[in-house]
């Protein structure tokens, strides 16, 4: 809704600017025609009118520029919010690793790249053994700390384009391009 409102506002401002320019062009055309048949006193009146019209157009354009600047700033904030939302939708909240959605997208891209480049690609899948029993014995908070630790260890061990991800629960995956 916010994006649609911004687009409508920007289009309205652009339409108003176009109308202003067209109206001003019509006034200048009229001025040009009137100038051909005018005497000296009439020329002064016509020039004064053109100056007044010019000031009015300049004021409207400044107003429209302000509106477009506000719209541009709001669009930039929306773009940042959308980027934040995209990152959040692809990140596991507990470990900070990419989540399964991001993993699936990244794996597809790496498979295509490996095929195109004729390079090897390794996929490692790891599961924390007996995690349910550990979690039941020591509690979910301690279990969460174990998962965070596994995430940190995976991040610290990978290099280059290697990508770890939390696949789900206590399952982790690592994509190792060119390996």
Tab-separated table of N, CA and C in Angstrom:
chain	number	residue	atom	x	y	z
A	1	UNK	N	0.831	-1.197	0.000
A	1	UNK	CA	0.000	0.000	0.000
A	1	UNK	C	0.869	1.252	0.000
A	2	UNK	N	1.928	1.204	0.809
A	2	UNK	CA	2.821	2.358	0.877
A	2	UNK	C	3.503	2.627	-0.449
A	3	UNK	N	3.935	1.571	-1.105
A	3	UNK	CA	4.601	1.722	-2.405
A	3	UNK	C	3.615	2.276	-3.430
A	4	UNK	N	2.393	1.733	-3.440
A	4	UNK	CA	1.395	2.222	-4.390
A	4	UNK	C	1.082	3.691	-4.147
A	5	UNK	N	0.977	4.092	-2.882
A	5	UNK	CA	0.703	5.496	-2.560
A	5	UNK	C	1.849	6.394	-3.017
A	6	UNK	N	3.086	5.929	-2.808
A	6	UNK	CA	4.242	6.713	-3.249
A	6	UNK	C	4.277	6.848	-4.759
A	7	UNK	N	4.005	5.770	-5.439
A	7	UNK	CA	4.010	5.815	-6.905
A	7	UNK	C	2.921	6.750	-7.402
A	8	UNK	N	1.725	6.652	-6.812
A	8	UNK	CA	0.627	7.534	-7.213
A	8	UNK	C	0.985	8.992	-6.959
A	9	UNK	N	1.601	9.270	-5.822
A	9	UNK	CA	2.013	10.638	-5.497
A	9	UNK	C	3.059	11.153	-6.476
A	10	UNK	N	4.053	10.314	-6.774
A	10	UNK	CA	5.106	10.725	-7.704
A	10	UNK	C	4.531	10.945	-9.099
A	11	UNK	N	3.643	10.052	-9.533
A	11	UNK	CA	3.022	10.217	-10.854
A	11	UNK	C	2.169	11.471	-10.906
A	12	UNK	N	1.491	11.776	-9.831
A	12	UNK	CA	0.688	12.994	-9.766
A	12	UNK	C	1.581	14.229	-9.876
A	13	UNK	N	2.708	14.208	-9.183
A	13	UNK	CA	3.647	15.334	-9.248
A	13	UNK	C	4.219	15.480	-10.655
A	14	UNK	N	4.555	14.367	-11.270
A	14	UNK	CA	5.092	14.405	-12.632
A	14	UNK	C	4.036	14.923	-13.602
A	15	UNK	N	2.797	14.472	-13.432
A	15	UNK	CA	1.698	14.936	-14.278
A	15	UNK	C	1.487	16.441	-14.099
A	16	UNK	N	1.547	16.902	-12.855
A	16	UNK	CA	1.385	18.340	-12.588
A	16	UNK	C	2.511	19.133	-13.236
A	17	UNK	N	3.734	18.625	-13.163
A	17	UNK	CA	4.864	19.311	-13.797
A	17	UNK	C	4.676	19.373	-15.298
A	18	UNK	N	4.185	18.289	-15.884
A	18	UNK	CA	3.938	18.260	-17.319
A	18	UNK	C	2.859	19.268	-17.706
A	19	UNK	N	1.804	19.318	-16.924
A	19	UNK	CA	0.724	20.279	-17.178
A	19	UNK	C	1.236	21.701	-17.046
A	20	UNK	N	2.035	21.969	-16.019
A	20	UNK	CA	2.609	23.301	-15.828
A	20	UNK	C	3.460	23.700	-17.028
A	21	UNK	N	4.286	22.789	-17.487
A	21	UNK	CA	5.155	23.095	-18.626
A	21	UNK	C	4.332	23.348	-19.889
A	22	UNK	N	3.308	22.525	-20.094
A	22	UNK	CA	2.447	22.691	-21.272
A	22	UNK	C	1.702	24.034	-21.207
A	23	UNK	N	1.149	24.364	-20.036
A	23	UNK	CA	0.435	25.641	-19.874
A	23	UNK	C	1.378	26.823	-20.103
A	24	UNK	N	2.581	26.703	-19.571
A	24	UNK	CA	3.543	27.793	-19.734
A	24	UNK	C	3.941	27.930	-21.207
A	25	UNK	N	4.109	26.803	-21.880
A	25	UNK	CA	4.414	26.840	-23.313
A	25	UNK	C	3.305	27.509	-24.100
A	26	UNK	N	2.043	27.219	-23.736
A	26	UNK	CA	0.903	27.862	-24.397
A	26	UNK	C	0.925	29.370	-24.161
A	27	UNK	N	1.231	29.769	-22.927
A	27	UNK	CA	1.288	31.203	-22.604
A	27	UNK	C	2.395	31.895	-23.400
A	28	UNK	N	3.536	31.216	-23.526
A	28	UNK	CA	4.629	31.811	-24.306
A	28	UNK	C	4.255	31.928	-25.787
A	29	UNK	N	3.552	30.938	-26.297
A	29	UNK	CA	3.105	30.990	-27.695
A	29	UNK	C	2.142	32.155	-27.889
A	30	UNK	N	1.218	32.342	-26.936
A	30	UNK	CA	0.293	33.476	-27.001
A	30	UNK	C	1.068	34.794	-26.943
A	31	UNK	N	2.048	34.843	-26.043
A	31	UNK	CA	2.867	36.041	-25.898
A	31	UNK	C	3.566	36.365	-27.215
A	32	UNK	N	4.118	35.343	-27.839
A	32	UNK	CA	4.820	35.545	-29.101
A	32	UNK	C	3.885	36.117	-30.166
A	33	UNK	N	2.683	35.578	-30.235
A	33	UNK	CA	1.708	36.089	-31.208
A	33	UNK	C	1.285	37.510	-30.892
A	34	UNK	N	1.031	37.792	-29.591
A	34	UNK	CA	0.619	39.141	-29.185
A	34	UNK	C	1.736	40.152	-29.396
A	35	UNK	N	2.969	39.717	-29.255
A	35	UNK	CA	4.122	40.614	-29.379
A	35	UNK	C	4.241	41.180	-30.794
A	36	UNK	N	3.862	40.397	-31.786
A	36	UNK	CA	3.964	40.838	-33.184
A	36	UNK	C	3.065	42.035	-33.490
A	37	UNK	N	1.963	42.161	-32.801
A	37	UNK	CA	0.996	43.232	-33.111
A	37	UNK	C	0.944	44.313	-32.038
A	38	UNK	N	1.804	44.240	-31.025
A	38	UNK	CA	1.715	45.152	-29.886
A	38	UNK	C	2.524	46.420	-30.099
A	39	UNK	N	2.017	47.511	-29.483
A	39	UNK	CA	2.796	48.753	-29.462
A	39	UNK	C	3.670	48.739	-28.211
A	40	UNK	N	4.428	49.818	-27.985
A	40	UNK	CA	5.409	49.873	-26.901
A	40	UNK	C	4.774	49.665	-25.523
A	41	UNK	N	3.680	50.327	-25.245
A	41	UNK	CA	3.055	50.181	-23.925
A	41	UNK	C	2.486	48.773	-23.742
A	42	UNK	N	1.961	48.221	-24.820
A	42	UNK	CA	1.421	46.853	-24.767
A	42	UNK	C	2.554	45.847	-24.545
A	43	UNK	N	3.719	46.101	-25.153
A	43	UNK	CA	4.879	45.211	-24.983
A	43	UNK	C	5.277	45.166	-23.513
A	44	UNK	N	5.279	46.326	-22.863
A	44	UNK	CA	5.643	46.359	-21.432
A	44	UNK	C	4.665	45.516	-20.603
A	45	UNK	N	3.380	45.660	-20.902
A	45	UNK	CA	2.373	44.888	-20.169
A	45	UNK	C	2.564	43.386	-20.424
A	46	UNK	N	2.835	43.016	-21.681
A	46	UNK	CA	3.037	41.610	-22.031
A	46	UNK	C	4.280	41.034	-21.339
A	47	UNK	N	5.354	41.822	-21.321
A	47	UNK	CA	6.590	41.369	-20.666
A	47	UNK	C	6.346	41.194	-19.164
A	48	UNK	N	5.635	42.113	-18.554
A	48	UNK	CA	5.321	42.003	-17.122
A	48	UNK	C	4.495	40.739	-16.855
A	49	UNK	N	3.548	40.471	-17.758
A	49	UNK	CA	2.716	39.259	-17.600
A	49	UNK	C	3.572	38.007	-17.754
A	50	UNK	N	4.474	37.976	-18.728
A	50	UNK	CA	5.357	36.819	-18.911
A	50	UNK	C	6.241	36.630	-17.674
A	51	UNK	N	6.747	37.702	-17.118
A	51	UNK	CA	7.575	37.603	-15.912
A	51	UNK	C	6.759	37.047	-14.746
A	52	UNK	N	5.538	37.520	-14.594
A	52	UNK	CA	4.674	37.007	-13.520
A	52	UNK	C	4.381	35.525	-13.740
A	53	UNK	N	4.063	35.165	-14.988
A	53	UNK	CA	3.801	33.756	-15.300
A	53	UNK	C	5.041	32.900	-15.034
A	54	UNK	N	6.207	33.427	-15.366
A	54	UNK	CA	7.469	32.704	-15.157
A	54	UNK	C	7.705	32.475	-13.667
A	55	UNK	N	7.482	33.510	-12.864
A	55	UNK	CA	7.644	33.367	-11.409
A	55	UNK	C	6.679	32.310	-10.864
A	56	UNK	N	5.454	32.333	-11.369
A	56	UNK	CA	4.449	31.358	-10.917
A	56	UNK	C	4.873	29.933	-11.273
A	57	UNK	N	5.354	29.743	-12.499
A	57	UNK	CA	5.810	28.415	-12.922
A	57	UNK	C	7.011	27.982	-12.091
A	58	UNK	N	7.917	28.901	-11.837
A	58	UNK	CA	9.100	28.566	-11.028
A	58	UNK	C	8.680	28.155	-9.618
A	59	UNK	N	7.717	28.856	-9.048
A	59	UNK	CA	7.242	28.518	-7.703
A	59	UNK	C	6.573	27.142	-7.704
A	60	UNK	N	5.741	26.863	-8.698
A	60	UNK	CA	5.092	25.545	-8.788
A	60	UNK	C	6.127	24.446	-8.990
A	61	UNK	N	7.124	24.721	-9.819
A	61	UNK	CA	8.175	23.713	-10.042
A	61	UNK	C	8.968	23.442	-8.764
A	62	UNK	N	9.261	24.490	-8.011
A	62	UNK	CA	9.979	24.307	-6.738
A	62	UNK	C	9.139	23.458	-5.783
A	63	UNK	N	7.838	23.712	-5.764
A	63	UNK	CA	6.928	22.937	-4.925
A	63	UNK	C	6.927	21.465	-5.360
A	64	UNK	N	6.855	21.242	-6.668
A	64	UNK	CA	6.849	19.882	-7.196
A	64	UNK	C	8.181	19.173	-6.936
A	65	UNK	N	9.274	19.912	-7.052
A	65	UNK	CA	10.579	19.327	-6.748
A	65	UNK	C	10.627	18.870	-5.301
A	66	UNK	N	10.062	19.685	-4.405
A	66	UNK	CA	10.002	19.308	-2.990
A	66	UNK	C	9.194	18.039	-2.786
A	67	UNK	N	8.037	17.952	-3.462
A	67	UNK	CA	7.199	16.762	-3.353
A	67	UNK	C	7.939	15.527	-3.883
A	68	UNK	N	8.633	15.684	-5.007
A	68	UNK	CA	9.379	14.559	-5.571
A	68	UNK	C	10.546	14.154	-4.666
A	69	UNK	N	11.162	15.111	-4.016
A	69	UNK	CA	12.260	14.809	-3.080
A	69	UNK	C	11.719	14.007	-1.898
A	70	UNK	N	10.570	14.432	-1.366
A	70	UNK	CA	9.951	13.692	-0.258
A	70	UNK	C	9.611	12.278	-0.701
A	71	UNK	N	9.023	12.144	-1.891
A	71	UNK	CA	8.679	10.817	-2.414
A	71	UNK	C	9.935	9.976	-2.609
A	72	UNK	N	10.982	10.586	-3.137
A	72	UNK	CA	12.237	9.870	-3.348
A	72	UNK	C	12.819	9.382	-2.018
A	73	UNK	N	12.788	10.237	-1.001
A	73	UNK	CA	13.293	9.843	0.320
A	73	UNK	C	12.467	8.686	0.892
A	74	UNK	N	11.153	8.762	0.737
A	74	UNK	CA	10.281	7.699	1.250
A	74	UNK	C	10.519	6.395	0.490
A	75	UNK	N	10.745	6.488	-0.801
A	75	UNK	CA	11.036	5.289	-1.599
A	75	UNK	C	12.350	4.664	-1.133
A	76	UNK	N	13.336	5.499	-0.861
A	76	UNK	CA	14.623	4.988	-0.382
A	76	UNK	C	14.454	4.277	0.967
A	77	UNK	N	13.642	4.852	1.861
A	77	UNK	CA	13.390	4.208	3.154
A	77	UNK	C	12.657	2.886	2.961
A	78	UNK	N	11.688	2.864	2.047
A	78	UNK	CA	10.977	1.615	1.756
A	78	UNK	C	11.924	0.568	1.188
A	79	UNK	N	12.823	0.997	0.307
A	79	UNK	CA	13.797	0.068	-0.272
A	79	UNK	C	14.674	-0.522	0.835
A	80	UNK	N	15.111	0.330	1.767
A	80	UNK	CA	15.915	-0.165	2.886
A	80	UNK	C	15.112	-1.148	3.738
A	81	UNK	N	13.840	-0.821	3.992
A	81	UNK	CA	12.986	-1.713	4.782
A	81	UNK	C	12.789	-3.047	4.073
A	82	UNK	N	12.599	-2.998	2.766
A	82	UNK	CA	12.442	-4.240	2.004
A	82	UNK	C	13.721	-5.061	2.022
A	83	UNK	N	14.872	-4.395	1.933
A	83	UNK	CA	16.153	-5.113	2.017
A	83	UNK	C	16.307	-5.771	3.381
A	84	UNK	N	15.941	-5.030	4.442
A	84	UNK	CA	16.012	-5.589	5.796
A	84	UNK	C	15.084	-6.795	5.925
A	85	UNK	N	13.872	-6.676	5.387
A	85	UNK	CA	12.908	-7.778	5.459
A	85	UNK	C	13.403	-8.984	4.675
A	86	UNK	N	14.019	-8.736	3.505
A	86	UNK	CA	14.554	-9.844	2.717
A	86	UNK	C	15.668	-10.553	3.480
A	87	UNK	N	16.582	-9.762	4.064
A	87	UNK	CA	17.667	-10.374	4.834
A	87	UNK	C	17.105	-11.178	6.009
A	88	UNK	N	16.126	-10.610	6.693
A	88	UNK	CA	15.530	-11.306	7.840
A	88	UNK	C	14.839	-12.592	7.398
A	89	UNK	N	14.224	-12.571	6.226
A	89	UNK	CA	13.516	-13.761	5.747
A	89	UNK	C	14.478	-14.862	5.316
A	90	UNK	N	15.755	-14.526	5.167
A	90	UNK	CA	16.742	-15.506	4.725
A	90	UNK	C	17.767	-15.849	5.802
A	91	UNK	N	17.521	-15.385	7.037
A	91	UNK	CA	18.486	-15.585	8.114
A	91	UNK	C	17.825	-16.333	9.273
A	92	UNK	N	18.528	-17.327	9.780
A	92	UNK	CA	18.054	-18.040	10.959
A	92	UNK	C	18.241	-17.132	12.164
A	93	UNK	N	17.163	-16.886	12.874
A	93	UNK	CA	17.206	-15.948	13.995
A	93	UNK	C	18.087	-16.392	15.145
A	94	UNK	N	18.277	-17.683	15.321
A	94	UNK	CA	19.066	-18.174	16.449
A	94	UNK	C	20.559	-18.135	16.161
A	95	UNK	N	20.972	-18.675	15.032
A	95	UNK	CA	22.403	-18.826	14.744
A	95	UNK	C	22.977	-17.682	13.913
A	96	UNK	N	22.111	-16.933	13.249
A	96	UNK	CA	22.591	-15.877	12.357
A	96	UNK	C	23.060	-16.411	11.011
A	97	UNK	N	22.971	-17.722	10.826
A	97	UNK	CA	23.340	-18.325	9.544
A	97	UNK	C	22.191	-18.164	8.562
A	98	UNK	N	22.482	-18.296	7.275
A	98	UNK	CA	21.378	-18.346	6.318
A	98	UNK	C	20.435	-19.500	6.698
A	99	UNK	N	19.139	-19.302	6.466
A	99	UNK	CA	18.166	-20.345	6.787
A	99	UNK	C	17.968	-21.271	5.587
A	100	UNK	N	17.016	-22.196	5.709
A	100	UNK	CA	16.812	-23.172	4.642
A	100	UNK	C	16.397	-22.505	3.338
A	101	UNK	N	15.563	-21.499	3.425
A	101	UNK	CA	15.124	-20.791	2.210
A	101	UNK	C	16.332	-20.225	1.466
A	102	UNK	N	17.194	-19.524	2.196
A	102	UNK	CA	18.397	-18.948	1.579
A	102	UNK	C	19.323	-20.061	1.080
A	103	UNK	N	19.427	-21.128	1.859
A	103	UNK	CA	20.262	-22.262	1.444
A	103	UNK	C	19.780	-22.825	0.113
A	104	UNK	N	18.463	-23.072	0.019
A	104	UNK	CA	17.911	-23.642	-1.216
A	104	UNK	C	18.194	-22.746	-2.417
A	105	UNK	N	17.997	-21.450	-2.251
A	105	UNK	CA	18.267	-20.512	-3.347
A	105	UNK	C	19.755	-20.492	-3.705
A	106	UNK	N	20.591	-20.456	-2.678
A	106	UNK	CA	22.037	-20.416	-2.904
A	106	UNK	C	22.564	-21.691	-3.527
A	107	UNK	N	22.019	-22.832	-3.103
A	107	UNK	CA	22.462	-24.110	-3.657
A	107	UNK	C	22.129	-24.190	-5.140
A	108	UNK	N	20.919	-23.787	-5.502
A	108	UNK	CA	20.542	-23.800	-6.922
A	108	UNK	C	21.503	-22.947	-7.751
A	109	UNK	N	21.818	-21.771	-7.229
A	109	UNK	CA	22.733	-20.873	-7.952
A	109	UNK	C	24.122	-21.487	-8.065
A	110	UNK	N	24.609	-22.110	-6.992
A	110	UNK	CA	25.945	-22.715	-7.024
A	110	UNK	C	26.000	-23.920	-7.958
A	111	UNK	N	24.919	-24.693	-8.011
A	111	UNK	CA	24.872	-25.833	-8.939
A	111	UNK	C	24.962	-25.329	-10.377
A	112	UNK	N	24.200	-24.296	-10.686
A	112	UNK	CA	24.245	-23.728	-12.041
A	112	UNK	C	25.639	-23.184	-12.354
A	113	UNK	N	26.248	-22.501	-11.401
A	113	UNK	CA	27.590	-21.942	-11.607
A	113	UNK	C	28.603	-23.055	-11.826
A	114	UNK	N	28.524	-24.110	-11.011
A	114	UNK	CA	29.462	-25.227	-11.147
A	114	UNK	C	29.305	-25.905	-12.508
A	115	UNK	N	28.067	-26.049	-12.958
A	115	UNK	CA	27.838	-26.640	-14.288
A	115	UNK	C	28.425	-25.752	-15.376
A	116	UNK	N	28.152	-24.463	-15.272
A	116	UNK	CA	28.620	-23.527	-16.305
A	116	UNK	C	30.148	-23.442	-16.331
A	117	UNK	N	30.764	-23.436	-15.132
A	117	UNK	CA	32.218	-23.294	-15.033
A	117	UNK	C	32.953	-24.634	-15.087
A	118	UNK	N	32.204	-25.743	-15.078
A	118	UNK	CA	32.795	-27.083	-15.048
A	118	UNK	C	33.747	-27.217	-13.857
A	119	UNK	N	33.261	-26.772	-12.688
A	119	UNK	CA	34.059	-26.862	-11.467
A	119	UNK	C	33.339	-27.769	-10.469
A	120	UNK	N	34.100	-28.347	-9.542
A	120	UNK	CA	33.463	-29.217	-8.541
A	120	UNK	C	32.632	-28.405	-7.542
A	121	UNK	N	31.723	-29.109	-6.896
A	121	UNK	CA	30.873	-28.493	-5.875
A	121	UNK	C	30.604	-29.558	-4.825
A	122	UNK	N	30.830	-29.224	-3.575
A	122	UNK	CA	30.612	-30.168	-2.489
A	122	UNK	C	29.502	-29.658	-1.588
A	123	UNK	N	28.656	-30.571	-1.160
A	123	UNK	CA	27.600	-30.261	-0.204
A	123	UNK	C	27.834	-31.133	1.016
A	124	UNK	N	27.989	-30.502	2.167
A	124	UNK	CA	28.129	-31.230	3.431
A	124	UNK	C	26.843	-31.041	4.219
A	125	UNK	N	26.373	-32.132	4.808
A	125	UNK	CA	25.193	-32.079	5.660
A	125	UNK	C	25.604	-32.632	7.011
A	126	UNK	N	25.349	-31.850	8.051
A	126	UNK	CA	25.743	-32.251	9.400
A	126	UNK	C	24.528	-32.211	10.312
A	127	UNK	N	24.508	-33.155	11.235
A	127	UNK	CA	23.412	-33.243	12.185
A	127	UNK	C	24.046	-33.375	13.569
A	128	UNK	N	23.563	-32.609	14.542
A	128	UNK	CA	24.094	-32.715	15.895
A	128	UNK	C	23.508	-33.978	16.520
A	129	UNK	N	24.376	-34.973	16.730
A	129	UNK	CA	23.911	-36.268	17.264
A	129	UNK	C	23.316	-36.109	18.662
A	130	UNK	N	22.257	-36.827	18.881
A	130	UNK	CA	21.596	-36.914	20.192
A	130	UNK	C	21.151	-35.550	20.718
A	131	UNK	N	20.865	-34.639	19.826
A	131	UNK	CA	20.504	-33.286	20.261
A	131	UNK	C	19.203	-33.282	21.053
A	132	UNK	N	18.224	-34.050	20.634
A	132	UNK	CA	16.944	-34.066	21.344
A	132	UNK	C	17.147	-34.511	22.792
A	133	UNK	N	17.938	-35.561	22.977
A	133	UNK	CA	18.200	-36.052	24.336
A	133	UNK	C	18.934	-34.980	25.151
A	134	UNK	N	19.909	-34.334	24.518
A	134	UNK	CA	20.660	-33.260	25.183
A	134	UNK	C	19.709	-32.119	25.567
A	135	UNK	N	18.876	-31.723	24.617
A	135	UNK	CA	17.930	-30.623	24.826
A	135	UNK	C	16.957	-30.968	25.948
A	136	UNK	N	16.471	-32.206	25.956
A	136	UNK	CA	15.533	-32.638	27.005
A	136	UNK	C	16.215	-32.694	28.367
A	137	UNK	N	17.474	-33.065	28.386
A	137	UNK	CA	18.200	-33.189	29.657
A	137	UNK	C	18.614	-31.846	30.233
A	138	UNK	N	19.083	-30.939	29.387
A	138	UNK	CA	19.659	-29.683	29.884
A	138	UNK	C	18.789	-28.449	29.617
A	139	UNK	N	17.749	-28.607	28.856
A	139	UNK	CA	16.829	-27.499	28.600
A	139	UNK	C	17.087	-26.822	27.261
A	140	UNK	N	16.053	-26.114	26.816
A	140	UNK	CA	16.113	-25.461	25.496
A	140	UNK	C	17.118	-24.315	25.437
A	141	UNK	N	17.290	-23.626	26.543
A	141	UNK	CA	18.278	-22.513	26.518
A	141	UNK	C	19.688	-23.034	26.275
A	142	UNK	N	20.024	-24.087	26.933
A	142	UNK	CA	21.355	-24.675	26.728
A	142	UNK	C	21.428	-25.251	25.316
A	143	UNK	N	20.350	-25.881	24.870
A	143	UNK	CA	20.310	-26.403	23.498
A	143	UNK	C	20.501	-25.301	22.474
A	144	UNK	N	19.863	-24.161	22.715
A	144	UNK	CA	20.044	-23.008	21.814
A	144	UNK	C	21.497	-22.557	21.787
A	145	UNK	N	22.144	-22.565	22.933
A	145	UNK	CA	23.552	-22.162	22.993
A	145	UNK	C	24.418	-23.138	22.201
A	146	UNK	N	24.085	-24.406	22.249
A	146	UNK	CA	24.833	-25.400	21.468
A	146	UNK	C	24.679	-25.100	19.984
A	147	UNK	N	23.438	-24.818	19.548
A	147	UNK	CA	23.209	-24.516	18.129
A	147	UNK	C	23.956	-23.245	17.716
A	148	UNK	N	23.969	-22.241	18.567
A	148	UNK	CA	24.718	-21.006	18.269
A	148	UNK	C	26.210	-21.315	18.140
A	149	UNK	N	26.721	-22.161	19.042
A	149	UNK	CA	28.135	-22.534	19.001
A	149	UNK	C	28.455	-23.276	17.704
A	150	UNK	N	27.605	-24.189	17.317
A	150	UNK	CA	27.820	-24.916	16.057
A	150	UNK	C	27.852	-23.923	14.895
A	151	UNK	N	26.924	-22.970	14.899
A	151	UNK	CA	26.897	-21.944	13.843
A	151	UNK	C	28.190	-21.148	13.798
A	152	UNK	N	28.688	-20.735	14.963
A	152	UNK	CA	29.950	-19.967	15.008
A	152	UNK	C	31.125	-20.805	14.514
A	153	UNK	N	31.172	-22.068	14.913
A	153	UNK	CA	32.261	-22.951	14.487
A	153	UNK	C	32.229	-23.117	12.970
A	154	UNK	N	31.034	-23.338	12.422
A	154	UNK	CA	30.931	-23.496	10.963
A	154	UNK	C	31.402	-22.236	10.251
A	155	UNK	N	30.963	-21.084	10.718
A	155	UNK	CA	31.386	-19.824	10.086
A	155	UNK	C	32.899	-19.676	10.129
A	156	UNK	N	33.493	-20.031	11.245
A	156	UNK	CA	34.943	-19.826	11.405
A	156	UNK	C	35.762	-20.785	10.550
A	157	UNK	N	35.198	-21.927	10.178
A	157	UNK	CA	35.953	-22.939	9.442
A	157	UNK	C	35.882	-22.767	7.932
A	158	UNK	N	34.896	-22.059	7.447
A	158	UNK	CA	34.697	-21.967	6.004
A	158	UNK	C	35.545	-20.851	5.419
A	159	UNK	N	35.787	-20.962	4.118
A	159	UNK	CA	36.645	-19.983	3.445
A	159	UNK	C	36.013	-19.545	2.132
A	160	UNK	N	36.468	-18.451	1.605
A	160	UNK	CA	36.063	-17.993	0.276
A	160	UNK	C	34.567	-17.946	0.079
A	161	UNK	N	34.092	-18.657	-0.927
A	161	UNK	CA	32.668	-18.661	-1.266
A	161	UNK	C	31.890	-19.744	-0.534
A	162	UNK	N	32.529	-20.454	0.396
A	162	UNK	CA	31.835	-21.485	1.158
A	162	UNK	C	30.683	-20.847	1.922
A	163	UNK	N	29.563	-21.580	1.989
A	163	UNK	CA	28.378	-21.014	2.636
A	163	UNK	C	27.763	-22.030	3.589
A	164	UNK	N	27.723	-21.693	4.886
A	164	UNK	CA	27.021	-22.548	5.835
A	164	UNK	C	25.556	-22.122	5.927
A	165	UNK	N	24.700	-23.003	6.398
A	165	UNK	CA	23.295	-22.666	6.614
A	165	UNK	C	22.723	-23.592	7.680
A	166	UNK	N	21.750	-23.077	8.390
A	166	UNK	CA	20.988	-23.935	9.288
A	166	UNK	C	19.833	-24.471	8.461
A	167	UNK	N	19.838	-25.777	8.255
A	167	UNK	CA	18.856	-26.413	7.391
A	167	UNK	C	17.531	-26.595	8.127
A	168	UNK	N	17.615	-26.822	9.415
A	168	UNK	CA	16.418	-26.997	10.233
A	168	UNK	C	16.779	-27.739	11.499
A	169	UNK	N	16.111	-27.397	12.592
A	169	UNK	CA	16.393	-28.077	13.854
A	169	UNK	C	17.870	-28.050	14.174
A	170	UNK	N	18.452	-29.259	14.274
A	170	UNK	CA	19.891	-29.350	14.567
A	170	UNK	C	20.679	-29.767	13.343
A	171	UNK	N	20.098	-29.535	12.167
A	171	UNK	CA	20.757	-29.901	10.911
A	171	UNK	C	21.381	-28.670	10.268
A	172	UNK	N	22.596	-28.855	9.793
A	172	UNK	CA	23.343	-27.774	9.153
A	172	UNK	C	23.855	-28.261	7.810
A	173	UNK	N	23.979	-27.351	6.858
A	173	UNK	CA	24.529	-27.674	5.553
A	173	UNK	C	25.645	-26.683	5.234
A	174	UNK	N	26.577	-27.146	4.438
A	174	UNK	CA	27.647	-26.290	3.949
A	174	UNK	C	27.797	-26.535	2.454
A	175	UNK	N	27.799	-25.478	1.689
A	175	UNK	CA	28.033	-25.559	0.249
A	175	UNK	C	29.462	-25.081	0.019
A	176	UNK	N	30.242	-25.921	-0.626
A	176	UNK	CA	31.672	-25.629	-0.837
A	176	UNK	C	31.954	-25.579	-2.343
A	177	UNK	N	31.815	-24.404	-2.969
A	177	UNK	CA	32.126	-24.289	-4.402
A	177	UNK	C	33.616	-24.554	-4.655
A	178	UNK	N	33.897	-25.054	-5.804
A	178	UNK	CA	35.265	-25.379	-6.265
A	178	UNK	C	35.997	-26.339	-5.336
A	179	UNK	N	35.259	-27.146	-4.617
A	179	UNK	CA	35.863	-28.122	-3.704
A	179	UNK	C	35.376	-29.505	-4.093
